[in-house]
Amino acid sequence: AAAGFNGRAVEAVGLEARMALDGRWYELRQMHVHTPSEHALDGQHRAMEIHFVHRAASESPDGGPRYLIVAALFHPDAAAGSPPFVAALADAG
């Protein structure tokens, strides 16, 4: 895997992971971090949001790629066991 800043977010590529949804397998193509989060929960943005971007081997009905994106919102809390790198990423925003 490799990591770098693309001008908008930190990206990691070359990860070997996959998941299934509705009988279709999706390969993890990249993950990227947003600080602060792009989305809100109960009207509150979090310190960090990670997107796990997956792509299916089969195309969509219109011939384009099929993507599955899983988002995770984070609020670093050392007392709750958050690793130091999570706080460092959140502070980078």
PDB file of N, CA and C in Angstrom:
ATOM      1  N   ALA A   1       0.846  -1.187   0.000  1.00  0.00           N
ATOM      2  CA  ALA A   1       0.000   0.000   0.000  1.00  0.00           C
ATOM      3  C   ALA A   1       0.883   1.239   0.000  1.00  0.00           C
ATOM      4  N   ALA A   2       0.343   2.325  -0.531  1.00  0.00           N
ATOM      5  CA  ALA A   2       1.049   3.591  -0.560  1.00  0.00           C
ATOM      6  C   ALA A   2       0.099   4.688  -0.097  1.00  0.00           C
ATOM      7  N   ALA A   3       0.629   5.763   0.475  1.00  0.00           N
ATOM      8  CA  ALA A   3      -0.195   6.869   0.961  1.00  0.00           C
ATOM      9  C   ALA A   3       0.361   8.178   0.443  1.00  0.00           C
ATOM     10  N   GLY A   4      -0.529   9.149   0.272  1.00  0.00           N
ATOM     11  CA  GLY A   4      -0.108  10.472  -0.166  1.00  0.00           C
ATOM     12  C   GLY A   4      -1.259  11.449  -0.111  1.00  0.00           C
ATOM     13  N   PHE A   5      -0.942  12.729  -0.233  1.00  0.00           N
ATOM     14  CA  PHE A   5      -1.947  13.789  -0.218  1.00  0.00           C
ATOM     15  C   PHE A   5      -2.265  14.163  -1.658  1.00  0.00           C
ATOM     16  N   ASN A   6      -3.535  14.096  -2.046  1.00  0.00           N
ATOM     17  CA  ASN A   6      -3.920  14.376  -3.435  1.00  0.00           C
ATOM     18  C   ASN A   6      -4.390  15.810  -3.643  1.00  0.00           C
ATOM     19  N   GLY A   7      -4.171  16.675  -2.667  1.00  0.00           N
ATOM     20  CA  GLY A   7      -4.630  18.059  -2.748  1.00  0.00           C
ATOM     21  C   GLY A   7      -5.964  18.272  -2.089  1.00  0.00           C
ATOM     22  N   ARG A   8      -6.659  17.199  -1.773  1.00  0.00           N
ATOM     23  CA  ARG A   8      -7.975  17.280  -1.124  1.00  0.00           C
ATOM     24  C   ARG A   8      -8.062  16.380   0.094  1.00  0.00           C
ATOM     25  N   ALA A   9      -7.387  15.247   0.013  1.00  0.00           N
ATOM     26  CA  ALA A   9      -7.478  14.274   1.104  1.00  0.00           C
ATOM     27  C   ALA A   9      -6.247  13.384   1.088  1.00  0.00           C
ATOM     28  N   VAL A  10      -5.992  12.751   2.228  1.00  0.00           N
ATOM     29  CA  VAL A  10      -4.938  11.747   2.300  1.00  0.00           C
ATOM     30  C   VAL A  10      -5.515  10.463   1.734  1.00  0.00           C
ATOM     31  N   GLU A  11      -4.814   9.835   0.802  1.00  0.00           N
ATOM     32  CA  GLU A  11      -5.281   8.601   0.178  1.00  0.00           C
ATOM     33  C   GLU A  11      -4.294   7.474   0.425  1.00  0.00           C
ATOM     34  N   ALA A  12      -4.827   6.292   0.578  1.00  0.00           N
ATOM     35  CA  ALA A  12      -4.013   5.077   0.614  1.00  0.00           C
ATOM     36  C   ALA A  12      -4.525   4.183  -0.507  1.00  0.00           C
ATOM     37  N   VAL A  13      -3.629   3.674  -1.322  1.00  0.00           N
ATOM     38  CA  VAL A  13      -4.020   2.803  -2.436  1.00  0.00           C
ATOM     39  C   VAL A  13      -3.223   1.508  -2.367  1.00  0.00           C
ATOM     40  N   GLY A  14      -3.669   0.505  -3.118  1.00  0.00           N
ATOM     41  CA  GLY A  14      -2.965  -0.771  -3.149  1.00  0.00           C
ATOM     42  C   GLY A  14      -3.299  -1.665  -1.962  1.00  0.00           C
ATOM     43  N   LEU A  15      -4.470  -1.461  -1.383  1.00  0.00           N
ATOM     44  CA  LEU A  15      -4.893  -2.281  -0.250  1.00  0.00           C
ATOM     45  C   LEU A  15      -5.526  -3.570  -0.760  1.00  0.00           C
ATOM     46  N   GLU A  16      -5.341  -4.659  -0.042  1.00  0.00           N
ATOM     47  CA  GLU A  16      -5.915  -5.939  -0.457  1.00  0.00           C
ATOM     48  C   GLU A  16      -7.048  -6.322   0.487  1.00  0.00           C
ATOM     49  N   ALA A  17      -8.262  -5.921   0.119  1.00  0.00           N
ATOM     50  CA  ALA A  17      -9.438  -6.234   0.928  1.00  0.00           C
ATOM     51  C   ALA A  17     -10.654  -6.201   0.018  1.00  0.00           C
ATOM     52  N   ARG A  18     -11.694  -6.931   0.393  1.00  0.00           N
ATOM     53  CA  ARG A  18     -12.927  -6.905  -0.381  1.00  0.00           C
ATOM     54  C   ARG A  18     -14.101  -7.179   0.538  1.00  0.00           C
ATOM     55  N   MET A  19     -15.293  -6.848   0.043  1.00  0.00           N
ATOM     56  CA  MET A  19     -16.521  -7.117   0.788  1.00  0.00           C
ATOM     57  C   MET A  19     -17.635  -7.412  -0.203  1.00  0.00           C
ATOM     58  N   ALA A  20     -18.679  -8.060   0.286  1.00  0.00           N
ATOM     59  CA  ALA A  20     -19.808  -8.417  -0.574  1.00  0.00           C
ATOM     60  C   ALA A  20     -21.045  -7.653  -0.129  1.00  0.00           C
ATOM     61  N   LEU A  21     -21.862  -7.290  -1.112  1.00  0.00           N
ATOM     62  CA  LEU A  21     -23.145  -6.659  -0.864  1.00  0.00           C
ATOM     63  C   LEU A  21     -24.102  -7.144  -1.943  1.00  0.00           C
ATOM     64  N   ASP A  22     -25.233  -7.669  -1.521  1.00  0.00           N
ATOM     65  CA  ASP A  22     -26.251  -8.171  -2.451  1.00  0.00           C
ATOM     66  C   ASP A  22     -25.679  -9.149  -3.470  1.00  0.00           C
ATOM     67  N   GLY A  23     -24.777 -10.020  -3.008  1.00  0.00           N
ATOM     68  CA  GLY A  23     -24.229 -11.066  -3.866  1.00  0.00           C
ATOM     69  C   GLY A  23     -23.147 -10.608  -4.831  1.00  0.00           C
ATOM     70  N   ARG A  24     -22.704  -9.390  -4.718  1.00  0.00           N
ATOM     71  CA  ARG A  24     -21.657  -8.865  -5.611  1.00  0.00           C
ATOM     72  C   ARG A  24     -20.427  -8.521  -4.762  1.00  0.00           C
ATOM     73  N   TRP A  25     -19.251  -8.920  -5.241  1.00  0.00           N
ATOM     74  CA  TRP A  25     -18.007  -8.637  -4.533  1.00  0.00           C
ATOM     75  C   TRP A  25     -17.421  -7.307  -4.983  1.00  0.00           C
ATOM     76  N   TYR A  26     -16.927  -6.554  -4.021  1.00  0.00           N
ATOM     77  CA  TYR A  26     -16.297  -5.255  -4.255  1.00  0.00           C
ATOM     78  C   TYR A  26     -14.883  -5.286  -3.682  1.00  0.00           C
ATOM     79  N   GLU A  27     -13.915  -4.839  -4.483  1.00  0.00           N
ATOM     80  CA  GLU A  27     -12.521  -4.753  -4.053  1.00  0.00           C
ATOM     81  C   GLU A  27     -12.253  -3.354  -3.480  1.00  0.00           C
ATOM     82  N   LEU A  28     -11.543  -3.301  -2.360  1.00  0.00           N
ATOM     83  CA  LEU A  28     -11.162  -2.018  -1.793  1.00  0.00           C
ATOM     84  C   LEU A  28     -10.091  -1.394  -2.674  1.00  0.00           C
ATOM     85  N   ARG A  29     -10.382  -0.241  -3.246  1.00  0.00           N
ATOM     86  CA  ARG A  29      -9.462   0.418  -4.167  1.00  0.00           C
ATOM     87  C   ARG A  29      -8.670   1.527  -3.491  1.00  0.00           C
ATOM     88  N   GLN A  30      -9.297   2.196  -2.535  1.00  0.00           N
ATOM     89  CA  GLN A  30      -8.594   3.265  -1.837  1.00  0.00           C
ATOM     90  C   GLN A  30      -9.341   3.622  -0.577  1.00  0.00           C
ATOM     91  N   MET A  31      -8.662   4.285   0.301  1.00  0.00           N
ATOM     92  CA  MET A  31      -9.307   4.887   1.462  1.00  0.00           C
ATOM     93  C   MET A  31      -8.734   6.282   1.585  1.00  0.00           C
ATOM     94  N   HIS A  32      -9.564   7.198   2.000  1.00  0.00           N
ATOM     95  CA  HIS A  32      -9.065   8.549   2.208  1.00  0.00           C
ATOM     96  C   HIS A  32      -9.724   9.156   3.436  1.00  0.00           C
ATOM     97  N   VAL A  33      -9.049  10.145   3.987  1.00  0.00           N
ATOM     98  CA  VAL A  33      -9.439  10.763   5.252  1.00  0.00           C
ATOM     99  C   VAL A  33      -9.817  12.211   5.010  1.00  0.00           C
ATOM    100  N   HIS A  34     -10.890  12.644   5.648  1.00  0.00           N
ATOM    101  CA  HIS A  34     -11.300  14.051   5.617  1.00  0.00           C
ATOM    102  C   HIS A  34     -11.277  14.582   7.046  1.00  0.00           C
ATOM    103  N   THR A  35     -10.668  15.733   7.237  1.00  0.00           N
ATOM    104  CA  THR A  35     -10.659  16.384   8.544  1.00  0.00           C
ATOM    105  C   THR A  35     -11.054  17.838   8.368  1.00  0.00           C
ATOM    106  N   PRO A  36     -12.148  18.293   8.921  1.00  0.00           N
ATOM    107  CA  PRO A  36     -13.146  17.532   9.667  1.00  0.00           C
ATOM    108  C   PRO A  36     -13.995  16.676   8.732  1.00  0.00           C
ATOM    109  N   SER A  37     -14.967  15.997   9.311  1.00  0.00           N
ATOM    110  CA  SER A  37     -15.817  15.097   8.529  1.00  0.00           C
ATOM    111  C   SER A  37     -16.604  15.857   7.471  1.00  0.00           C
ATOM    112  N   GLU A  38     -16.903  15.177   6.359  1.00  0.00           N
ATOM    113  CA  GLU A  38     -17.760  15.758   5.322  1.00  0.00           C
ATOM    114  C   GLU A  38     -19.232  15.671   5.713  1.00  0.00           C
ATOM    115  N   HIS A  39     -19.582  14.664   6.485  1.00  0.00           N
ATOM    116  CA  HIS A  39     -20.968  14.428   6.868  1.00  0.00           C
ATOM    117  C   HIS A  39     -21.144  14.671   8.362  1.00  0.00           C
ATOM    118  N   ALA A  40     -22.387  14.865   8.763  1.00  0.00           N
ATOM    119  CA  ALA A  40     -22.701  15.128  10.161  1.00  0.00           C
ATOM    120  C   ALA A  40     -23.626  14.043  10.703  1.00  0.00           C
ATOM    121  N   LEU A  41     -23.562  13.826  11.986  1.00  0.00           N
ATOM    122  CA  LEU A  41     -24.440  12.893  12.692  1.00  0.00           C
ATOM    123  C   LEU A  41     -25.156  13.704  13.758  1.00  0.00           C
ATOM    124  N   ASP A  42     -26.476  13.709  13.716  1.00  0.00           N
ATOM    125  CA  ASP A  42     -27.277  14.549  14.615  1.00  0.00           C
ATOM    126  C   ASP A  42     -26.867  16.011  14.511  1.00  0.00           C
ATOM    127  N   GLY A  43     -26.538  16.456  13.296  1.00  0.00           N
ATOM    128  CA  GLY A  43     -26.187  17.845  13.063  1.00  0.00           C
ATOM    129  C   GLY A  43     -24.772  18.227  13.470  1.00  0.00           C
ATOM    130  N   GLN A  44     -23.985  17.283  13.941  1.00  0.00           N
ATOM    131  CA  GLN A  44     -22.630  17.559  14.419  1.00  0.00           C
ATOM    132  C   GLN A  44     -21.593  16.886  13.538  1.00  0.00           C
ATOM    133  N   HIS A  45     -20.639  17.679  13.036  1.00  0.00           N
ATOM    134  CA  HIS A  45     -19.510  17.114  12.308  1.00  0.00           C
ATOM    135  C   HIS A  45     -18.546  16.503  13.314  1.00  0.00           C
ATOM    136  N   ARG A  46     -17.821  15.507  12.871  1.00  0.00           N
ATOM    137  CA  ARG A  46     -16.823  14.864  13.719  1.00  0.00           C
ATOM    138  C   ARG A  46     -15.438  15.329  13.299  1.00  0.00           C
ATOM    139  N   ALA A  47     -14.459  15.010  14.110  1.00  0.00           N
ATOM    140  CA  ALA A  47     -13.091  15.454  13.842  1.00  0.00           C
ATOM    141  C   ALA A  47     -12.541  14.848  12.563  1.00  0.00           C
ATOM    142  N   MET A  48     -13.021  13.640  12.210  1.00  0.00           N
ATOM    143  CA  MET A  48     -12.443  12.941  11.068  1.00  0.00           C
ATOM    144  C   MET A  48     -13.471  11.995  10.463  1.00  0.00           C
ATOM    145  N   GLU A  49     -13.363  11.794   9.149  1.00  0.00           N
ATOM    146  CA  GLU A  49     -14.200  10.829   8.433  1.00  0.00           C
ATOM    147  C   GLU A  49     -13.297  10.058   7.474  1.00  0.00           C
ATOM    148  N   ILE A  50     -13.417   8.749   7.498  1.00  0.00           N
ATOM    149  CA  ILE A  50     -12.650   7.911   6.583  1.00  0.00           C
ATOM    150  C   ILE A  50     -13.615   7.283   5.589  1.00  0.00           C
ATOM    151  N   HIS A  51     -13.274   7.366   4.299  1.00  0.00           N
ATOM    152  CA  HIS A  51     -14.047   6.715   3.236  1.00  0.00           C
ATOM    153  C   HIS A  51     -13.263   5.518   2.719  1.00  0.00           C
ATOM    154  N   PHE A  52     -13.911   4.384   2.697  1.00  0.00           N
ATOM    155  CA  PHE A  52     -13.352   3.163   2.125  1.00  0.00           C
ATOM    156  C   PHE A  52     -14.040   2.973   0.777  1.00  0.00           C
ATOM    157  N   VAL A  53     -13.309   3.169  -0.312  1.00  0.00           N
ATOM    158  CA  VAL A  53     -13.871   3.166  -1.659  1.00  0.00           C
ATOM    159  C   VAL A  53     -13.621   1.804  -2.303  1.00  0.00           C
ATOM    160  N   HIS A  54     -14.709   1.107  -2.607  1.00  0.00           N
ATOM    161  CA  HIS A  54     -14.666  -0.225  -3.223  1.00  0.00           C
ATOM    162  C   HIS A  54     -15.209  -0.140  -4.649  1.00  0.00           C
ATOM    163  N   ARG A  55     -14.725  -1.025  -5.504  1.00  0.00           N
ATOM    164  CA  ARG A  55     -15.227  -1.088  -6.876  1.00  0.00           C
ATOM    165  C   ARG A  55     -15.496  -2.545  -7.234  1.00  0.00           C
ATOM    166  N   ALA A  56     -16.638  -2.777  -7.874  1.00  0.00           N
ATOM    167  CA  ALA A  56     -17.012  -4.124  -8.303  1.00  0.00           C
ATOM    168  C   ALA A  56     -16.321  -4.449  -9.617  1.00  0.00           C
ATOM    169  N   ALA A  57     -16.081  -5.740  -9.836  1.00  0.00           N
ATOM    170  CA  ALA A  57     -15.485  -6.187 -11.096  1.00  0.00           C
ATOM    171  C   ALA A  57     -16.480  -6.021 -12.242  1.00  0.00           C
ATOM    172  N   SER A  58     -17.781  -6.172 -11.950  1.00  0.00           N
ATOM    173  CA  SER A  58     -18.802  -6.043 -13.002  1.00  0.00           C
ATOM    174  C   SER A  58     -19.249  -4.591 -13.124  1.00  0.00           C
ATOM    175  N   GLU A  59     -19.655  -4.221 -14.317  1.00  0.00           N
ATOM    176  CA  GLU A  59     -20.093  -2.857 -14.581  1.00  0.00           C
ATOM    177  C   GLU A  59     -21.554  -2.668 -14.196  1.00  0.00           C
ATOM    178  N   SER A  60     -21.948  -1.424 -14.054  1.00  0.00           N
ATOM    179  CA  SER A  60     -23.340  -1.096 -13.773  1.00  0.00           C
ATOM    180  C   SER A  60     -24.147  -1.230 -15.071  1.00  0.00           C
ATOM    181  N   PRO A  61     -25.477  -1.195 -14.993  1.00  0.00           N
ATOM    182  CA  PRO A  61     -26.298  -1.335 -16.198  1.00  0.00           C
ATOM    183  C   PRO A  61     -25.985  -0.307 -17.293  1.00  0.00           C
ATOM    184  N   ASP A  62     -25.494   0.875 -16.907  1.00  0.00           N
ATOM    185  CA  ASP A  62     -25.173   1.893 -17.919  1.00  0.00           C
ATOM    186  C   ASP A  62     -23.751   1.743 -18.462  1.00  0.00           C
ATOM    187  N   GLY A  63     -23.043   0.690 -18.043  1.00  0.00           N
ATOM    188  CA  GLY A  63     -21.701   0.429 -18.544  1.00  0.00           C
ATOM    189  C   GLY A  63     -20.588   1.061 -17.731  1.00  0.00           C
ATOM    190  N   GLY A  64     -20.951   1.841 -16.748  1.00  0.00           N
ATOM    191  CA  GLY A  64     -19.941   2.483 -15.900  1.00  0.00           C
ATOM    192  C   GLY A  64     -19.553   1.605 -14.728  1.00  0.00           C
ATOM    193  N   PRO A  65     -18.583   2.049 -13.958  1.00  0.00           N
ATOM    194  CA  PRO A  65     -18.151   1.260 -12.808  1.00  0.00           C
ATOM    195  C   PRO A  65     -19.191   1.276 -11.687  1.00  0.00           C
ATOM    196  N   ARG A  66     -19.167   0.235 -10.877  1.00  0.00           N
ATOM    197  CA  ARG A  66     -20.018   0.156  -9.682  1.00  0.00           C
ATOM    198  C   ARG A  66     -19.124   0.426  -8.479  1.00  0.00           C
ATOM    199  N   TYR A  67     -19.514   1.398  -7.677  1.00  0.00           N
ATOM    200  CA  TYR A  67     -18.754   1.725  -6.473  1.00  0.00           C
ATOM    201  C   TYR A  67     -19.583   1.458  -5.226  1.00  0.00           C
ATOM    202  N   LEU A  68     -18.900   1.098  -4.172  1.00  0.00           N
ATOM    203  CA  LEU A  68     -19.490   0.969  -2.845  1.00  0.00           C
ATOM    204  C   LEU A  68     -18.571   1.741  -1.909  1.00  0.00           C
ATOM    205  N   ILE A  69     -19.102   2.759  -1.269  1.00  0.00           N
ATOM    206  CA  ILE A  69     -18.290   3.586  -0.374  1.00  0.00           C
ATOM    207  C   ILE A  69     -18.834   3.448   1.040  1.00  0.00           C
ATOM    208  N   VAL A  70     -17.959   3.076   1.944  1.00  0.00           N
ATOM    209  CA  VAL A  70     -18.302   2.952   3.354  1.00  0.00           C
ATOM    210  C   VAL A  70     -17.629   4.103   4.082  1.00  0.00           C
ATOM    211  N   ALA A  71     -18.406   4.862   4.843  1.00  0.00           N
ATOM    212  CA  ALA A  71     -17.869   5.998   5.590  1.00  0.00           C
ATOM    213  C   ALA A  71     -17.894   5.689   7.075  1.00  0.00           C
ATOM    214  N   ALA A  72     -16.858   6.133   7.773  1.00  0.00           N
ATOM    215  CA  ALA A  72     -16.781   5.985   9.223  1.00  0.00           C
ATOM    216  C   ALA A  72     -16.405   7.340   9.814  1.00  0.00           C
ATOM    217  N   LEU A  73     -17.202   7.796  10.775  1.00  0.00           N
ATOM    218  CA  LEU A  73     -16.946   9.065  11.453  1.00  0.00           C
ATOM    219  C   LEU A  73     -16.174   8.796  12.741  1.00  0.00           C
ATOM    220  N   PHE A  74     -15.207   9.670  13.047  1.00  0.00           N
ATOM    221  CA  PHE A  74     -14.367   9.479  14.234  1.00  0.00           C
ATOM    222  C   PHE A  74     -14.316  10.741  15.073  1.00  0.00           C
ATOM    223  N   HIS A  75     -14.297  10.522  16.361  1.00  0.00           N
ATOM    224  CA  HIS A  75     -13.999  11.569  17.328  1.00  0.00           C
ATOM    225  C   HIS A  75     -12.929  10.987  18.242  1.00  0.00           C
ATOM    226  N   PRO A  76     -11.669  11.381  18.060  1.00  0.00           N
ATOM    227  CA  PRO A  76     -10.585  10.784  18.859  1.00  0.00           C
ATOM    228  C   PRO A  76     -10.807  11.000  20.347  1.00  0.00           C
ATOM    229  N   ASP A  77     -10.575   9.955  21.121  1.00  0.00           N
ATOM    230  CA  ASP A  77     -10.709  10.011  22.570  1.00  0.00           C
ATOM    231  C   ASP A  77      -9.680   9.066  23.168  1.00  0.00           C
ATOM    232  N   ALA A  78      -8.566   9.617  23.612  1.00  0.00           N
ATOM    233  CA  ALA A  78      -7.479   8.800  24.171  1.00  0.00           C
ATOM    234  C   ALA A  78      -7.957   7.996  25.368  1.00  0.00           C
ATOM    235  N   ALA A  79      -8.845   8.569  26.172  1.00  0.00           N
ATOM    236  CA  ALA A  79      -9.336   7.858  27.358  1.00  0.00           C
ATOM    237  C   ALA A  79     -10.147   6.628  26.973  1.00  0.00           C
ATOM    238  N   ALA A  80     -10.752   6.656  25.764  1.00  0.00           N
ATOM    239  CA  ALA A  80     -11.546   5.518  25.298  1.00  0.00           C
ATOM    240  C   ALA A  80     -10.715   4.543  24.474  1.00  0.00           C
ATOM    241  N   GLY A  81      -9.405   4.821  24.336  1.00  0.00           N
ATOM    242  CA  GLY A  81      -8.525   3.894  23.636  1.00  0.00           C
ATOM    243  C   GLY A  81      -8.198   4.244  22.202  1.00  0.00           C
ATOM    244  N   SER A  82      -8.516   5.469  21.768  1.00  0.00           N
ATOM    245  CA  SER A  82      -8.156   5.852  20.401  1.00  0.00           C
ATOM    246  C   SER A  82      -6.639   5.847  20.245  1.00  0.00           C
ATOM    247  N   PRO A  83      -6.143   5.237  19.178  1.00  0.00           N
ATOM    248  CA  PRO A  83      -4.695   5.251  18.965  1.00  0.00           C
ATOM    249  C   PRO A  83      -4.197   6.681  18.715  1.00  0.00           C
ATOM    250  N   PRO A  84      -2.980   6.986  19.091  1.00  0.00           N
ATOM    251  CA  PRO A  84      -2.444   8.345  18.893  1.00  0.00           C
ATOM    252  C   PRO A  84      -2.497   8.820  17.435  1.00  0.00           C
ATOM    253  N   PHE A  85      -2.338   7.892  16.461  1.00  0.00           N
ATOM    254  CA  PHE A  85      -2.352   8.332  15.067  1.00  0.00           C
ATOM    255  C   PHE A  85      -3.712   8.883  14.664  1.00  0.00           C
ATOM    256  N   VAL A  86      -4.802   8.425  15.297  1.00  0.00           N
ATOM    257  CA  VAL A  86      -6.134   8.940  14.978  1.00  0.00           C
ATOM    258  C   VAL A  86      -6.218  10.403  15.373  1.00  0.00           C
ATOM    259  N   ALA A  87      -5.733  10.742  16.557  1.00  0.00           N
ATOM    260  CA  ALA A  87      -5.737  12.139  16.996  1.00  0.00           C
ATOM    261  C   ALA A  87      -4.830  12.995  16.112  1.00  0.00           C
ATOM    262  N   ALA A  88      -3.688  12.434  15.700  1.00  0.00           N
ATOM    263  CA  ALA A  88      -2.766  13.173  14.841  1.00  0.00           C
ATOM    264  C   ALA A  88      -3.412  13.472  13.485  1.00  0.00           C
ATOM    265  N   LEU A  89      -4.124  12.519  12.918  1.00  0.00           N
ATOM    266  CA  LEU A  89      -4.823  12.745  11.646  1.00  0.00           C
ATOM    267  C   LEU A  89      -5.910  13.798  11.813  1.00  0.00           C
ATOM    268  N   ALA A  90      -6.681  13.699  12.887  1.00  0.00           N
ATOM    269  CA  ALA A  90      -7.769  14.646  13.121  1.00  0.00           C
ATOM    270  C   ALA A  90      -7.218  16.050  13.323  1.00  0.00           C
ATOM    271  N   ASP A  91      -6.084  16.171  13.994  1.00  0.00           N
ATOM    272  CA  ASP A  91      -5.483  17.486  14.220  1.00  0.00           C
ATOM    273  C   ASP A  91      -4.901  18.084  12.956  1.00  0.00           C
ATOM    274  N   ALA A  92      -4.630  17.259  11.947  1.00  0.00           N
ATOM    275  CA  ALA A  92      -4.036  17.746  10.702  1.00  0.00           C
ATOM    276  C   ALA A  92      -4.993  18.614   9.912  1.00  0.00           C
ATOM    277  N   GLY A  93      -6.307  18.485  10.164  1.00  0.00           N
ATOM    278  CA  GLY A  93      -7.300  19.245   9.425  1.00  0.00           C
ATOM    279  C   GLY A  93      -7.380  20.641   9.885  1.00  0.00           C
TER     280      GLY A  93
END
